[in-house]
Coordinates of C-alpha atoms and ligand atoms in Angstrom, one line a residue:
X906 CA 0.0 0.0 0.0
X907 CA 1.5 3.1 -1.0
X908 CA 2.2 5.5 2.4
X909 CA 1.6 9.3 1.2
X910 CA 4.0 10.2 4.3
X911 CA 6.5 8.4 2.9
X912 CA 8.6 11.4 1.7
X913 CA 7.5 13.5 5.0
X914 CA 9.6 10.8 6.8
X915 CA 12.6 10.1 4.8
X916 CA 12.8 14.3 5.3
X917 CA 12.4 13.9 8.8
X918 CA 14.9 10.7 9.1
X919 CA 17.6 12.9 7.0
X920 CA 16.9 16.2 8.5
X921 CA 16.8 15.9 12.1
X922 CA 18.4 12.0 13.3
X923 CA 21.0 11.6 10.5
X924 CA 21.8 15.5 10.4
X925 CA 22.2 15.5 14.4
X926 CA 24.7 12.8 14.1
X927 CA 23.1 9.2 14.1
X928 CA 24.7 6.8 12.1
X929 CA 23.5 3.4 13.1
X930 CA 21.9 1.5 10.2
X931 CA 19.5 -0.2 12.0
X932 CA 18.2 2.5 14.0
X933 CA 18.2 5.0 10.6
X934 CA 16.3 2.3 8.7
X935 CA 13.5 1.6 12.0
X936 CA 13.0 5.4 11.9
X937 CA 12.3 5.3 8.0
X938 CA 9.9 2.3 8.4
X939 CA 8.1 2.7 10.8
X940 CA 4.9 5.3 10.1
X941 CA 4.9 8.0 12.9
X942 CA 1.6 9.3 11.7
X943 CA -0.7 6.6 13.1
X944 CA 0.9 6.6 16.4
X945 CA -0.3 10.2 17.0
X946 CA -4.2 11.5 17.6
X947 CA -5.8 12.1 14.5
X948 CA -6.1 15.8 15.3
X949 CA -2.2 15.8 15.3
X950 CA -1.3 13.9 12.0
X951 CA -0.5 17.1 10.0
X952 CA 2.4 17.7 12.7
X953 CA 3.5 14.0 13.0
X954 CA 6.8 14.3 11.5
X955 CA 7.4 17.8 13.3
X956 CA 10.9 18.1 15.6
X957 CA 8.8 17.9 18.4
X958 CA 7.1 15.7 21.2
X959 CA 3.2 15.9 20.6
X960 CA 0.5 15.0 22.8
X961 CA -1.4 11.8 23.1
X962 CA -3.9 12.2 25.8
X963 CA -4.2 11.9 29.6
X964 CA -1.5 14.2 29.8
X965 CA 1.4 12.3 27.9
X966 CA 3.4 12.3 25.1
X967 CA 5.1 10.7 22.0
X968 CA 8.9 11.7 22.4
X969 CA 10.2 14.0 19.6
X970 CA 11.7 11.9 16.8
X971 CA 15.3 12.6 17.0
X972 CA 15.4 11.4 21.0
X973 CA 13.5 8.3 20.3
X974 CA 16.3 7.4 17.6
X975 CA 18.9 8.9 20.6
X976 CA 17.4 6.2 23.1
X977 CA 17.6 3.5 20.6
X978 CA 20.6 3.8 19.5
X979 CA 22.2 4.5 22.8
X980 CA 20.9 0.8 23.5
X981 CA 23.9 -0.4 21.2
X982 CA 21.5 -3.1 20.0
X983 CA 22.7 -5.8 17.2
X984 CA 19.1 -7.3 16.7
X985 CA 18.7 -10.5 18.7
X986 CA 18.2 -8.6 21.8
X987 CA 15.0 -9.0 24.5
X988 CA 13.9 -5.9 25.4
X989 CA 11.8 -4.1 27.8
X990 CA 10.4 -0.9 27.8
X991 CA 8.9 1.5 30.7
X992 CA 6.0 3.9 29.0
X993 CA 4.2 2.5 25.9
X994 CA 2.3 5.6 25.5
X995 CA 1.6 5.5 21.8
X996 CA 3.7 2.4 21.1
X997 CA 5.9 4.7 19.0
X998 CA 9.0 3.8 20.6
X999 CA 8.4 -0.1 20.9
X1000 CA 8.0 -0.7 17.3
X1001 CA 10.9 1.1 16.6
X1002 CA 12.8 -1.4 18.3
X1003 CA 10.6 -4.2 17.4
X1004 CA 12.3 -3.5 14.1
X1005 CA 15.7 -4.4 15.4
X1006 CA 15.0 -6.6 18.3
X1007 CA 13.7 -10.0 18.9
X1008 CA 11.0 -9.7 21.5
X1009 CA 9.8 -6.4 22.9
X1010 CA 8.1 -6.2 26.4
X1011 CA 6.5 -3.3 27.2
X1012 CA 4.6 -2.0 30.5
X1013 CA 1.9 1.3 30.5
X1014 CA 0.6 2.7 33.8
X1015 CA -2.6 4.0 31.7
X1016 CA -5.0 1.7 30.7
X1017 CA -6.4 3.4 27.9
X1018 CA -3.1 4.0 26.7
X1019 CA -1.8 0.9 26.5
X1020 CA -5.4 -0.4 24.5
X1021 CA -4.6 2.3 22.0
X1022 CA -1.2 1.3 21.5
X1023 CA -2.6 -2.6 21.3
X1024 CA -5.3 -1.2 18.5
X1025 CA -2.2 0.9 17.1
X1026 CA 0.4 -2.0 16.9
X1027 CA -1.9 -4.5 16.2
X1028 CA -3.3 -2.7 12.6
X1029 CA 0.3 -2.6 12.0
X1030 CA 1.1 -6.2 12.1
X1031 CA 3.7 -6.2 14.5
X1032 CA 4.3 -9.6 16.3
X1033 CA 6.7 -9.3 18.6
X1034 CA 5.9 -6.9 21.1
X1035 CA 3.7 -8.0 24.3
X1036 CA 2.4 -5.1 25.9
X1037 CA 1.4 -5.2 29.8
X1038 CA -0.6 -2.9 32.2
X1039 CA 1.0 -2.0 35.4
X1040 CA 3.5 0.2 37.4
X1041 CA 6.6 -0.4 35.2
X1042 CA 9.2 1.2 38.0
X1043 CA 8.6 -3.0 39.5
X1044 CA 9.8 -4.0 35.9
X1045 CA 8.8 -7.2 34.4
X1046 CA 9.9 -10.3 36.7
X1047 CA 8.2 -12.9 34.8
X1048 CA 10.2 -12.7 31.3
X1049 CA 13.7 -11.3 33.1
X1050 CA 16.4 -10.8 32.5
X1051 CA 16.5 -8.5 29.4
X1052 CA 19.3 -7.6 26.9
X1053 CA 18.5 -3.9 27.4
X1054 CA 15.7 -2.1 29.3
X1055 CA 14.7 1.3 28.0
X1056 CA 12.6 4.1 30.3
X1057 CA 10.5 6.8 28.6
X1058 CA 9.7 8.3 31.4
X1059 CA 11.7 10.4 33.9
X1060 CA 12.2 9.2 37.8
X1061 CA 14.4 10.3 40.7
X1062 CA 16.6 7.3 40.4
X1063 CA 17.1 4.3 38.6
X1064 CA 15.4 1.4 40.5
X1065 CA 17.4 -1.5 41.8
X1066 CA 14.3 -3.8 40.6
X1067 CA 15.4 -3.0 37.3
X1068 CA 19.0 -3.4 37.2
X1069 CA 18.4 -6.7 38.6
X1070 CA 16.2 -7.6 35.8
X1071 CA 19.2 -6.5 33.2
X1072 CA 21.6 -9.5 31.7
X1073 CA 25.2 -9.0 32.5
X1074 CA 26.3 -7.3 29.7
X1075 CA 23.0 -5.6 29.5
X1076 CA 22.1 -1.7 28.9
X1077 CA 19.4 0.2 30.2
X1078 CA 18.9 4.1 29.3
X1079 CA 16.8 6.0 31.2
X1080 CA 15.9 9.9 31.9
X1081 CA 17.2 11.1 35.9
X1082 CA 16.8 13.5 37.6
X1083 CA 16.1 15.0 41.1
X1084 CA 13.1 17.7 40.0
X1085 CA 10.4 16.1 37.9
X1086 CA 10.6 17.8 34.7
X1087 CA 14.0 17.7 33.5
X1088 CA 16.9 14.7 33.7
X1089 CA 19.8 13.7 32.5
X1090 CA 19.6 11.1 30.5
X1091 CA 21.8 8.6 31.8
X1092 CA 23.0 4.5 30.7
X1093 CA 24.0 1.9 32.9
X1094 CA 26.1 -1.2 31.6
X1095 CA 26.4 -4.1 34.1
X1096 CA 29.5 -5.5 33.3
X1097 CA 30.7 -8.9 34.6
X1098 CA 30.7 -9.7 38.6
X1099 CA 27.1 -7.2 38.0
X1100 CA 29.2 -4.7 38.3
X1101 CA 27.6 -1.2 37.7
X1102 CA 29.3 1.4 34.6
X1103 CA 26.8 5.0 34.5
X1104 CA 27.4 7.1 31.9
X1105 CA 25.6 10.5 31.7
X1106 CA 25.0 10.9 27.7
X1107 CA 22.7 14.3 27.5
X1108 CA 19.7 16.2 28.7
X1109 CA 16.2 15.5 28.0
X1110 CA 13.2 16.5 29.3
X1111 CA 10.5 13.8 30.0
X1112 CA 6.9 13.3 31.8
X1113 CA 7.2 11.8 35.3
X1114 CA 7.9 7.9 36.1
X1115 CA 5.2 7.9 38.9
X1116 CA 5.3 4.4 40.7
X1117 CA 6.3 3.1 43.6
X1118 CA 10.1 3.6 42.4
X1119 CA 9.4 6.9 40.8
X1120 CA 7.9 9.6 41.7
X1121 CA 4.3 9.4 43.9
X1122 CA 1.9 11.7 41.6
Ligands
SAM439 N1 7.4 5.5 24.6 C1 6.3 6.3 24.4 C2 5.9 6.5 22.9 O1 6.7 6.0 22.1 O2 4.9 7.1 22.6 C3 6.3 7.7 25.0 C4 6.2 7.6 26.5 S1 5.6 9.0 27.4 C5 6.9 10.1 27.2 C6 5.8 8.3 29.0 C7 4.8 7.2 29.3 O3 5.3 6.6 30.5 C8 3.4 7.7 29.6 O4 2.5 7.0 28.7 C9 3.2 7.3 31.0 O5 1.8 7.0 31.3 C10 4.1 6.2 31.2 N2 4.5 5.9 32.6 C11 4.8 6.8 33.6 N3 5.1 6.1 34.8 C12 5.0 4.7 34.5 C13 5.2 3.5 35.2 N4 5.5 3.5 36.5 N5 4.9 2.4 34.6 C14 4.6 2.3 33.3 N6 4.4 3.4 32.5 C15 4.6 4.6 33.1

């Protein structure tokens, strides 16, 4: 079927993730695929491939392009990877890297949120990416440990519950910060004998993690 935003998002692929500096094949090519437009509310399609977060309801968001294609590439992912992410929202984010991983877990606080991303993901074909309803900061015990975890939201700290549910060798990315709406974005690497690397990569600006290791409201 022939995608009349097909040019709007090679544009916004070359202008703003390859002209910022991201070189990763994989990550260039999930970002080319995958069709922003039907992630967003309808009212919002004209601005889908904007430089910008947009709104999605119940006060949340779809990152802006170029820090979803950030996040993903700063998993270093080579495509065989388990994944989990914290904050479906629109599902935006988890196909993208249900284009280069194997398996995609992802958990949304909202309810309605998560059903739209279902409807949303579902209409698109994708296979490989389970979502769940519940407070994400707990992570996912059932299908640990993951290759990388990825947070879309930002919380005071990273949670121990997560790290723990990281492979040795594993990455997780995640916005930090001490006030709620502004973090560093920061990785972790558990290296062998789980021992911890943190690396502070940039600053971002993301909607609270509210959970029981995030923030209360
Ligand atoms: N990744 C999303 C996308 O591609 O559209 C954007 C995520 S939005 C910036 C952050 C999301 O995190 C919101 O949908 C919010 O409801 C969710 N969230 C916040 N705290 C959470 C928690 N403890 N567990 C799961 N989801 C949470």
């Amino acid at each position: 079927m022939k995608d009349p935003y097909m040019m709007q998002r090679i544009k916004m692929v070359e202008d703003q993730i390859i002209r910022r500096g991201i070189k990763n094949p994989l990550v260039i090519n999930a970002m080319k695929k995958v069709p922003r437009h039907m992630f967003v509310p309808e009212n919002m399609i004209h601005k889908a491939y904007d430089d910008s977060p947009l709104p999605i309801g119940h006060s949340q968001t779809i990152s802006q392009p170029y820090i979803v294609a950030y996040m993903t590439d700063a998993l270093q992912l080579t495509g065989d990877e388990k994944i989990l992410e914290i904050g479906t929202g629109s599902g935006y984010q988890a196909a993208i890297l249900a284009e280069i991983a194997r398996e995609v877990y992802t958990i949304e606080r909202i309810d309605a949120l998560a059903k739209q991303a279902e409807k949303t993901l579902n209409a698109l074909g994708y296979k490989n990416i389970h979502i769940h309803v519940g407070d994400g900061t707990l992570g996912l015990e059932e299908y640990a440990p993951y290759d990388a975890i990825i947070v879309t939201a930002g919380g005071p700290y990273v949670p121990e519950t997560l790290i723990d549910q990281l492979k040795v060798g594993g990455r997780l990315v995640m916005p930090v910060g001490e006030y709620k709406y502004g973090q560093d974005l920061v990785r972790i690497t558990k290296g062998i004998d789980n021992k911890i690397n943190k690396e502070t990569l940039t600053s971002v600006i993301f909607v609270p993690l509210i959970g029981e290791k995030g923030w209360s409201n």
